[in-house]
CSV table of C-alpha atoms in Angstrom, one decimal:
chain,number,residue,atom,x,y,z
A,4,MET,CA,0.0,0.0,0.0
A,5,SER,CA,1.4,3.4,-1.0
A,6,LEU,CA,1.8,6.3,1.4
A,7,VAL,CA,-1.1,8.1,-0.3
A,8,GLU,CA,-3.4,5.1,0.0
A,9,ARG,CA,-2.3,4.7,3.7
A,10,PHE,CA,-3.2,8.4,4.2
A,11,ILE,CA,-6.7,7.9,2.8
A,12,GLU,CA,-7.2,4.8,5.0
A,13,VAL,CA,-6.1,6.8,8.1
A,14,GLN,CA,-8.7,9.5,7.3
A,15,GLY,CA,-11.4,7.0,8.0
A,16,TRP,CA,-10.1,6.3,11.5
A,17,ARG,CA,-11.8,7.5,14.7
A,18,THR,CA,-10.4,10.6,16.2
A,19,SER,CA,-9.0,8.7,19.2
A,20,ARG,CA,-7.1,6.3,17.0
A,21,ARG,CA,-5.6,9.2,15.0
A,22,VAL,CA,-4.6,11.0,18.2
A,23,ALA,CA,-3.0,7.8,19.4
A,24,ALA,CA,-1.0,7.4,16.2
A,25,VAL,CA,0.2,11.1,16.1
A,26,SER,CA,1.1,11.0,19.8
A,27,ALA,CA,3.2,7.9,19.4
A,28,PHE,CA,5.0,9.5,16.5
A,29,VAL,CA,5.6,12.7,18.5
A,30,ALA,CA,7.0,10.5,21.4
A,31,VAL,CA,9.5,8.8,19.1
A,32,VAL,CA,10.6,12.1,17.5
A,33,ALA,CA,10.9,13.8,20.9
A,34,LEU,CA,13.0,10.9,22.4
A,35,THR,CA,15.3,10.8,19.4
A,36,ASN,CA,15.8,14.6,19.4
A,37,GLY,CA,16.4,14.6,23.1
A,38,LEU,CA,19.1,12.0,22.9
A,39,VAL,CA,20.8,13.5,19.9
A,40,GLY,CA,20.7,17.0,21.4
A,41,HIS,CA,22.1,15.7,24.7
A,42,VAL,CA,25.1,14.3,22.8
A,43,MET,CA,25.6,17.4,20.7
A,44,PHE,CA,25.4,19.9,23.6
A,45,ALA,CA,27.3,17.8,26.2
A,46,PRO,CA,30.7,19.4,25.3
A,47,LEU,CA,29.3,23.0,25.6
A,48,PRO,CA,29.6,24.3,29.1
A,49,TRP,CA,27.1,27.2,28.5
A,50,VAL,CA,24.1,24.8,27.8
A,51,ASP,CA,22.0,23.7,30.8
A,52,LEU,CA,21.6,20.0,29.9
A,53,THR,CA,19.4,19.5,33.0
A,54,TYR,CA,16.8,21.8,31.5
A,55,TRP,CA,17.2,20.2,28.1
A,56,ASP,CA,16.7,16.6,29.5
A,57,THR,CA,13.7,17.7,31.6
A,58,MET,CA,12.0,19.3,28.7
A,59,PHE,CA,12.3,16.3,26.4
A,60,LEU,CA,11.3,14.0,29.2
A,61,LEU,CA,8.1,16.1,29.6
A,62,PHE,CA,7.6,15.9,25.8
A,63,VAL,CA,7.9,12.1,25.8
A,64,GLY,CA,5.8,11.6,28.9
A,65,HIS,CA,3.1,13.9,27.6
A,66,SER,CA,3.0,12.1,24.2
A,67,VAL,CA,3.0,8.6,25.6
A,68,SER,CA,0.3,9.3,28.2
A,69,THR,CA,-1.9,10.9,25.5
A,70,ALA,CA,-1.3,8.0,23.2
A,71,LEU,CA,-2.4,5.5,26.0
A,72,ILE,CA,-5.5,7.5,26.8
A,73,ALA,CA,-6.5,7.8,23.1
A,74,LEU,CA,-5.8,4.1,22.5
A,75,ALA,CA,-8.0,3.1,25.5
A,76,LEU,CA,-10.8,5.2,24.0
A,77,ASP,CA,-10.3,3.6,20.6
A,78,ARG,CA,-10.4,0.1,22.1
A,79,ARG,CA,-13.8,1.0,23.7
A,80,GLY,CA,-15.1,2.1,20.3
A,81,LEU,CA,-15.3,5.8,21.3
A,82,ASP,CA,-14.4,8.6,18.9
A,83,GLY,CA,-13.0,10.7,21.7
A,84,GLY,CA,-12.9,14.0,19.8
A,85,TRP,CA,-11.8,15.8,23.0
A,86,SER,CA,-8.6,13.7,23.1
A,87,PHE,CA,-7.2,16.0,20.4
A,88,TYR,CA,-6.9,18.7,23.1
A,89,LEU,CA,-4.8,16.4,25.3
A,90,LEU,CA,-2.4,16.2,22.4
A,91,ALA,CA,-2.4,19.8,21.2
A,92,LEU,CA,-2.7,22.1,24.2
A,93,PRO,CA,0.1,20.7,26.4
A,94,PHE,CA,2.2,20.4,23.3
A,95,ALA,CA,1.9,24.1,22.6
A,96,VAL,CA,2.7,25.0,26.2
A,97,LEU,CA,5.8,22.7,26.2
A,98,MET,CA,7.0,24.2,22.9
A,99,GLY,CA,6.7,27.7,24.4
A,100,ALA,CA,8.6,26.7,27.5
A,101,PHE,CA,11.3,25.0,25.4
A,102,VAL,CA,11.9,27.9,23.1
A,103,TRP,CA,11.8,30.3,26.0
A,104,GLY,CA,14.5,28.4,27.8
A,105,PHE,CA,16.9,28.0,24.8
A,106,GLY,CA,16.2,31.2,22.9
A,107,SER,CA,17.5,31.5,19.4
A,108,VAL,CA,19.3,28.1,19.6
A,109,SER,CA,15.9,26.4,19.6
A,110,THR,CA,14.2,28.8,17.3
A,111,GLY,CA,14.5,26.3,14.5
A,112,LEU,CA,12.0,24.1,16.4
A,113,LEU,CA,9.4,26.7,15.8
A,114,VAL,CA,8.8,25.0,12.5
A,115,LEU,CA,7.0,22.4,14.5
A,116,LEU,CA,4.2,24.9,15.2
A,117,PRO,CA,3.1,25.3,11.6
A,118,LEU,CA,3.7,21.6,11.1
A,119,SER,CA,1.3,20.9,14.0
A,120,LEU,CA,-1.2,23.2,12.3
A,121,LEU,CA,-0.9,21.3,9.1
A,122,THR,CA,-1.1,18.0,10.9
A,123,ALA,CA,-4.4,19.1,12.5
A,124,MET,CA,-5.8,20.2,9.2
A,125,VAL,CA,-4.7,17.1,7.3
A,126,PHE,CA,-5.3,14.3,9.8
A,127,PHE,CA,-8.2,15.8,11.8
A,128,ASP,CA,-10.7,18.5,10.6
A,129,ASP,CA,-11.2,22.2,10.0
A,130,ARG,CA,-12.2,22.8,13.6
A,131,HIS,CA,-9.0,21.3,14.9
A,132,GLY,CA,-7.1,23.2,12.3
A,133,ARG,CA,-8.5,26.5,13.6
A,134,ILE,CA,-7.6,25.6,17.2
A,135,SER,CA,-4.1,24.8,16.1
A,136,ALA,CA,-3.9,28.0,14.2
A,137,ALA,CA,-4.9,30.0,17.3
A,138,MET,CA,-2.3,28.2,19.4
A,139,PHE,CA,0.4,28.8,16.7
A,140,ILE,CA,-0.4,32.6,16.5
A,141,GLY,CA,-0.6,32.9,20.3
A,142,THR,CA,2.6,31.1,21.0
A,143,ALA,CA,4.5,33.0,18.3
A,144,ALA,CA,3.2,36.3,19.6
A,145,VAL,CA,4.4,35.5,23.1
A,146,LEU,CA,7.8,34.3,22.0
A,147,VAL,CA,8.4,37.4,19.8
A,148,LEU,CA,6.9,40.2,21.9
A,149,LEU,CA,7.9,39.3,25.5
A,150,PRO,CA,11.7,39.3,24.7
A,151,VAL,CA,11.4,42.5,22.8
A,152,PHE,CA,9.9,44.3,25.8
A,153,ASP,CA,12.2,42.5,28.3
A,154,ALA,CA,9.1,41.3,30.2
A,155,PHE,CA,10.8,38.1,31.4
A,156,PRO,CA,14.3,36.7,31.4
A,157,TYR,CA,15.0,35.0,28.0
A,158,ALA,CA,17.1,31.9,27.2
A,159,THR,CA,17.5,31.1,30.8
A,160,ALA,CA,19.1,27.7,30.0
A,161,LEU,CA,22.0,29.4,28.1
A,162,ASP,CA,24.9,31.0,29.8
A,163,THR,CA,26.1,33.3,27.0
A,164,ASP,CA,24.7,36.7,25.9
A,165,ASP,CA,25.4,36.2,22.2
A,166,LEU,CA,22.9,33.4,21.9
A,167,ARG,CA,20.2,35.3,23.8
A,168,LEU,CA,20.0,38.3,21.5
A,169,VAL,CA,17.0,38.0,19.2
A,170,SER,CA,18.4,40.8,17.1
A,171,SER,CA,21.7,39.1,16.2
A,172,PRO,CA,22.6,38.0,12.6
A,173,ARG,CA,22.4,34.4,13.9
A,174,TYR,CA,18.7,34.9,14.8
A,175,ALA,CA,17.9,36.5,11.4
A,176,PHE,CA,19.6,33.5,9.7
A,177,VAL,CA,17.6,31.1,11.8
A,178,VAL,CA,14.3,32.9,11.1
A,179,ALA,CA,15.1,32.9,7.3
A,180,PHE,CA,15.8,29.2,7.5
A,181,ILE,CA,12.5,28.6,9.3
A,182,VAL,CA,10.5,30.5,6.7
A,183,LEU,CA,12.2,28.5,3.9
A,184,LEU,CA,11.6,25.2,5.7
A,185,THR,CA,8.0,26.0,6.3
A,186,MET,CA,7.4,27.0,2.7
A,187,VAL,CA,9.0,23.7,1.5
A,188,THR,CA,6.9,21.7,4.1
A,189,VAL,CA,3.7,23.4,3.1
A,190,THR,CA,4.3,22.8,-0.6
A,191,THR,CA,5.1,19.2,0.0
A,192,VAL,CA,2.0,18.7,2.1
A,193,ALA,CA,-0.1,20.4,-0.5
A,194,LEU,CA,1.3,18.2,-3.3
A,195,PHE,CA,0.6,15.2,-1.1
A,196,LEU,CA,-2.9,16.2,-0.5
A,197,MET,CA,-3.5,16.9,-4.2
A,198,ALA,CA,-2.3,13.3,-5.0
A,199,ALA,CA,-4.5,11.9,-2.2
A,200,GLY,CA,-7.4,13.9,-3.5
A,201,ARG,CA,-6.9,12.6,-7.1
A,202,LEU,CA,-6.7,9.0,-5.9
A,203,LEU,CA,-9.7,9.4,-3.6
A,204,SER,CA,-11.7,11.0,-6.5
A,205,ALA,CA,-10.7,8.2,-8.8
A,206,ARG,CA,-11.8,5.6,-6.2
A,207,LEU,CA,-15.1,7.3,-5.7
A,208,ASP,CA,-15.8,7.4,-9.4
A,209,ALA,CA,-14.9,3.7,-9.7
A,210,ALA,CA,-17.2,3.0,-6.7
A,211,GLN,CA,-20.0,5.0,-8.2
A,212,ARG,CA,-19.7,3.2,-11.6
A,213,LEU,CA,-19.7,-0.2,-9.7
A,214,ILE,CA,-22.7,0.7,-7.5
A,215,ALA,CA,-24.6,2.1,-10.5
A,216,ARG,CA,-24.5,-1.3,-12.0
A,217,TYR,CA,-26.8,-2.6,-9.3
A,218,VAL,CA,-28.8,0.5,-8.3
A,219,PRO,CA,-30.0,3.6,-10.3
A,220,GLU,CA,-27.0,5.9,-11.0
A,221,GLU,CA,-28.7,8.9,-9.3
A,222,VAL,CA,-29.1,6.8,-6.1
A,223,ALA,CA,-25.5,5.7,-6.3
A,224,GLN,CA,-24.5,9.4,-6.4
A,225,ASP,CA,-26.6,10.1,-3.4
A,226,ILE,CA,-25.1,7.2,-1.5
A,227,LEU,CA,-21.5,8.2,-2.1
A,228,ALA,CA,-22.3,11.9,-1.4
A,229,GLY,CA,-24.2,11.1,1.8
A,230,ASN,CA,-27.3,13.0,0.4
A,231,LEU,CA,-29.9,10.4,1.4
A,232,GLY,CA,-32.8,12.9,1.8
A,233,ASP,CA,-34.7,11.7,-1.2
A,234,THR,CA,-33.6,8.1,-1.2
A,235,HIS,CA,-33.8,7.3,2.5
A,236,GLY,CA,-37.1,5.8,3.6
A,237,HIS,CA,-40.1,6.1,1.2
A,238,HIS,CA,-42.6,8.8,0.3
A,239,ARG,CA,-45.4,9.5,-2.2
A,240,ARG,CA,-44.6,11.3,-5.5
A,241,LYS,CA,-46.1,11.8,-8.9
A,242,LEU,CA,-44.0,10.0,-11.5
A,243,THR,CA,-44.1,8.9,-15.1
A,244,VAL,CA,-43.4,5.1,-15.2
A,245,PHE,CA,-42.1,3.4,-18.3
A,246,PHE,CA,-42.3,-0.4,-18.8
A,247,SER,CA,-41.0,-2.4,-21.8
A,248,ASP,CA,-40.8,-6.0,-22.8
A,249,LEU,CA,-39.2,-8.0,-25.7
A,250,VAL,CA,-41.9,-9.7,-27.6
A,251,GLY,CA,-41.5,-13.5,-27.7
A,252,PHE,CA,-38.2,-13.4,-25.9
A,253,SER,CA,-39.0,-16.6,-23.9
A,254,ASP,CA,-39.5,-18.5,-27.2
A,255,VAL,CA,-36.3,-17.0,-28.7
A,256,ALA,CA,-34.4,-17.9,-25.5
A,257,GLU,CA,-35.1,-21.6,-26.0
A,258,GLU,CA,-33.6,-21.4,-29.5
A,259,LEU,CA,-30.4,-19.4,-28.7
A,260,GLU,CA,-27.3,-20.8,-27.2
A,261,PRO,CA,-26.4,-19.3,-23.8
A,262,GLU,CA,-23.6,-17.2,-25.3
A,263,ASP,CA,-25.9,-15.8,-28.0
A,264,LEU,CA,-28.6,-15.1,-25.4
A,265,ALA,CA,-26.1,-13.2,-23.2
A,266,LEU,CA,-24.9,-11.2,-26.3
A,267,VAL,CA,-28.5,-10.2,-27.2
A,268,LEU,CA,-29.5,-9.2,-23.6
A,269,ASN,CA,-26.2,-7.3,-22.9
A,270,GLU,CA,-26.4,-5.3,-26.1
A,271,TYR,CA,-30.1,-4.7,-25.8
A,272,PHE,CA,-29.9,-3.4,-22.2
A,273,GLY,CA,-26.7,-1.5,-22.9
A,274,GLU,CA,-28.4,0.4,-25.8
A,275,MET,CA,-31.7,1.0,-23.9
A,276,THR,CA,-30.1,2.2,-20.7
A,277,ALA,CA,-27.8,4.6,-22.6
A,278,ILE,CA,-31.0,6.1,-24.3
A,279,ALA,CA,-32.7,6.3,-20.9
A,280,HIS,CA,-29.8,8.3,-19.4
A,281,ARG,CA,-29.9,10.7,-22.4
A,282,HIS,CA,-33.5,11.4,-21.6
A,283,HIS,CA,-33.0,11.7,-17.8
A,284,GLY,CA,-34.7,8.4,-16.9
A,285,THR,CA,-33.8,6.4,-13.8
A,286,VAL,CA,-33.3,2.8,-14.8
A,287,ASP,CA,-34.9,1.1,-11.8
A,288,GLU,CA,-35.1,-2.6,-12.7
A,289,LEU,CA,-33.9,-5.1,-15.4
A,290,GLN,CA,-36.3,-8.0,-15.0
A,291,GLY,CA,-35.4,-10.8,-17.4
A,292,ASP,CA,-35.9,-9.0,-20.7
A,293,ALA,CA,-38.1,-6.2,-19.2
A,294,LEU,CA,-37.2,-2.6,-18.3
A,295,LEU,CA,-38.7,-0.4,-15.6
A,296,ILE,CA,-37.7,3.2,-15.9
A,297,LEU,CA,-38.8,6.1,-13.7
A,298,PHE,CA,-39.1,9.8,-14.6
A,299,GLY,CA,-39.2,12.1,-11.6
A,300,ALA,CA,-37.3,10.1,-9.0
A,301,PRO,CA,-34.9,10.7,-7.4
A,302,ARG,CA,-34.5,13.9,-9.5
A,303,ALA,CA,-37.7,15.8,-10.3
A,304,THR,CA,-38.5,18.7,-12.6
A,305,THR,CA,-42.1,19.0,-13.8
A,306,ASP,CA,-44.8,16.4,-14.6
A,307,ARG,CA,-45.0,17.5,-18.2
A,308,GLU,CA,-41.2,17.3,-18.7
A,309,HIS,CA,-41.2,13.8,-17.1
A,310,ALA,CA,-43.9,12.6,-19.5
A,311,LEU,CA,-42.3,14.2,-22.6
A,312,ASN,CA,-38.9,12.6,-21.7
A,313,ALA,CA,-40.5,9.2,-21.4
A,314,VAL,CA,-42.3,9.3,-24.8
A,315,ARG,CA,-39.2,10.8,-26.5
A,316,MET,CA,-37.1,8.0,-25.0
A,317,ALA,CA,-39.6,5.4,-26.2
A,318,ALA,CA,-39.5,6.7,-29.7
A,319,GLU,CA,-35.7,6.6,-29.7
A,320,MET,CA,-35.7,3.1,-28.3
A,321,HIS,CA,-38.0,1.9,-31.1
A,322,GLU,CA,-35.6,3.4,-33.7
A,323,ALA,CA,-32.7,1.6,-32.1
A,324,VAL,CA,-34.3,-1.9,-32.2
A,325,PRO,CA,-33.8,-2.4,-36.0
A,326,ARG,CA,-30.1,-1.5,-35.7
A,327,LEU,CA,-29.8,-4.1,-33.0
A,328,ASN,CA,-31.5,-6.7,-35.1
A,329,ALA,CA,-29.1,-6.0,-38.0
A,330,ARG,CA,-26.2,-6.3,-35.6
A,331,TRP,CA,-27.4,-9.6,-34.3
A,332,ARG,CA,-28.0,-10.9,-37.8
A,333,ASP,CA,-24.3,-10.0,-38.6
A,334,ALA,CA,-23.4,-12.1,-35.6
A,335,GLY,CA,-25.3,-15.1,-36.9
A,336,ILE,CA,-28.5,-14.7,-34.8
A,337,THR,CA,-31.4,-15.0,-37.2
A,338,GLU,CA,-34.3,-14.3,-34.7
A,339,THR,CA,-35.8,-10.8,-35.1
A,340,LEU,CA,-37.0,-9.2,-31.9
A,341,ALA,CA,-39.5,-6.3,-31.3
A,342,VAL,CA,-40.3,-4.3,-28.2
A,343,ARG,CA,-43.6,-3.1,-26.9
A,344,MET,CA,-43.8,-0.3,-24.3
A,345,GLY,CA,-46.2,1.1,-21.8
A,346,ILE,CA,-46.2,4.5,-20.1
A,347,ASN,CA,-48.3,5.8,-17.2
A,348,THR,CA,-48.3,8.9,-15.0
A,349,GLY,CA,-49.6,8.9,-11.4
A,350,VAL,CA,-48.7,9.0,-7.7
A,351,VAL,CA,-46.7,6.1,-6.4
A,352,THR,CA,-44.7,5.3,-3.3
A,353,ILE,CA,-41.0,5.7,-4.0
A,354,GLY,CA,-37.9,5.0,-1.9
A,355,ASN,CA,-36.0,2.2,-0.1
A,356,PHE,CA,-37.8,-1.0,0.7
A,357,GLY,CA,-36.4,-4.1,2.4
A,358,THR,CA,-34.4,-4.9,5.5
A,359,PRO,CA,-31.5,-3.1,7.2
A,360,THR,CA,-29.1,-5.5,5.5
A,361,ARG,CA,-30.8,-5.6,2.1
A,362,MET,CA,-32.5,-2.6,0.6
A,363,LYS,CA,-33.9,-1.8,-2.8
A,364,TYR,CA,-34.8,1.5,-4.4
A,365,ALA,CA,-38.2,1.0,-6.0
A,366,ALA,CA,-41.6,2.5,-6.9
A,367,LEU,CA,-44.7,0.7,-5.7
A,368,GLY,CA,-48.4,1.3,-6.4
A,369,LYS,CA,-51.2,0.7,-8.9
A,370,HIS,CA,-49.7,3.2,-11.4
A,371,VAL,CA,-46.6,1.0,-11.8
A,372,ASN,CA,-48.9,-1.9,-12.5
A,373,ILE,CA,-50.9,0.1,-15.0
A,374,ALA,CA,-47.7,0.9,-17.0
A,375,ALA,CA,-46.9,-2.8,-17.0
A,376,ARG,CA,-50.4,-3.7,-18.2
A,377,LEU,CA,-50.4,-1.1,-20.9
A,378,GLN,CA,-47.2,-2.6,-22.2
A,379,ALA,CA,-48.9,-6.0,-22.3
A,380,ILE,CA,-51.7,-4.7,-24.6
A,381,ALA,CA,-49.3,-2.8,-27.0
A,382,GLU,CA,-48.6,-4.2,-30.4
A,383,PRO,CA,-45.0,-5.2,-31.1
A,384,GLY,CA,-43.0,-2.1,-32.0
A,385,THR,CA,-45.5,0.3,-30.5
A,386,THR,CA,-46.0,2.3,-27.3
A,387,VAL,CA,-49.3,2.7,-25.3
A,388,VAL,CA,-49.8,5.5,-22.8
A,389,SER,CA,-52.5,6.2,-20.3
A,390,PHE,CA,-54.9,9.1,-20.3
A,391,ALA,CA,-52.9,10.9,-17.6
A,392,THR,CA,-49.7,10.7,-19.7
A,393,TYR,CA,-51.6,11.6,-22.9
A,394,LEU,CA,-52.9,14.9,-21.3
A,395,LEU,CA,-49.3,15.9,-20.6
A,396,VAL,CA,-47.8,15.1,-24.1
A,397,LYS,CA,-50.8,15.6,-26.5
A,398,ASP,CA,-49.5,19.0,-27.7
A,399,GLU,CA,-46.1,17.5,-28.7
A,400,VAL,CA,-46.8,14.0,-30.1
A,401,SER,CA,-49.5,12.3,-32.1
A,402,CYS,CA,-51.7,9.7,-30.4
A,403,THR,CA,-54.5,7.3,-31.5
A,404,ALA,CA,-57.2,6.7,-29.0
A,405,LEU,CA,-57.7,3.0,-28.2
A,406,GLY,CA,-60.7,3.6,-25.9
A,407,PRO,CA,-61.2,2.2,-22.4
A,408,GLN,CA,-59.1,-0.9,-21.7
A,409,GLN,CA,-59.9,-3.5,-19.0
A,410,LEU,CA,-56.4,-4.3,-17.8
A,411,LYS,CA,-55.5,-7.4,-15.8
A,412,GLY,CA,-55.5,-6.7,-12.1
A,413,ILE,CA,-56.9,-3.2,-12.5
A,414,THR,CA,-60.6,-2.7,-11.4
A,415,LYS,CA,-61.6,0.2,-13.5
A,416,PRO,CA,-61.1,0.5,-17.3
A,417,VAL,CA,-58.1,2.7,-18.3
A,418,GLU,CA,-58.3,5.1,-21.2
A,419,ALA,CA,-55.4,4.1,-23.5
A,420,TYR,CA,-53.6,5.8,-26.4
A,421,ALA,CA,-51.1,4.5,-28.9
A,422,LEU,CA,-48.3,6.8,-29.8
């Protein structure tokens, strides 16, 4: 797993687990720096090694104790958002005390303050980033202003005036080095975040394409975006429902080899769903050789636009069927298929149905059944619409009245029109 992939995985951890990981890392860094600094400064008589060792022991002790507390919270399954303050607030205080004790010698460590800010923004959230920014500004202000006004003794752990002067060339050089190092660090982190963002975006796109194979594409988008307002639960809404069926497909299926049957179905559904998407239809079900497509859910505009999109889609689908038959003949499949379609507009119950472990986005109600029954009475290669749909599209398309139709399972006759 690459560093970027590991970063994306860490982003999904609980706050307590992330605090434990960062605290453990800080403890290792503090212990290493303390030991290295002790060796480097041991020959220098003007450095108070006791103060140095004490500060780094406090750093290590603070980080280890925070890591243990956060780890205990994580093991109990708690997010422990407040554990971030156990890490950040004492760390800022210790950094201030350390820089105060060693003056310009330790000024290079001030780069840890913007780094802590970046860490909070990257591995936690914006709120934690704002808190870290406030601590960074406050600590920097104290460390810069108090020595200028001689409010307190500065660099008390050093026994030499030269290294205490914040106005010395040495101090200016250190500050310039900090600025350069900070810029490089920020640029590196920004590039890292951009790479992680691109990878995460690619993964989300791939996940959406995968989920959209099994649920309507619009529902897949809502699931990944967390916008479940329209798709969570179920509610009543006026939709235009389209239902289609391949005429005589059961008989054709008996004659075709499984490979030819798969070719026919895959090409047919591929062509039909592409047409449905162009006309803003939601492909809700592929049932054997039948198609159920919704207009107005989960995205809705106007009833008239939904109905017009449905009939225009039906017309384009009919135009596509001869091309498909020609393609199948070229592949050695001699059977010719035709499609009949039914369209109805009415109020249905739409949303998620099922169990907590198995859900399905679907439309239920008599108007879905009417669309299916209208399809059943349509002649091969034609589309039959209900009176409700006819009223919405009659100004745009030509229709032939079929009169009242007694549909199977429907109590009252339904006025039907052939497009």
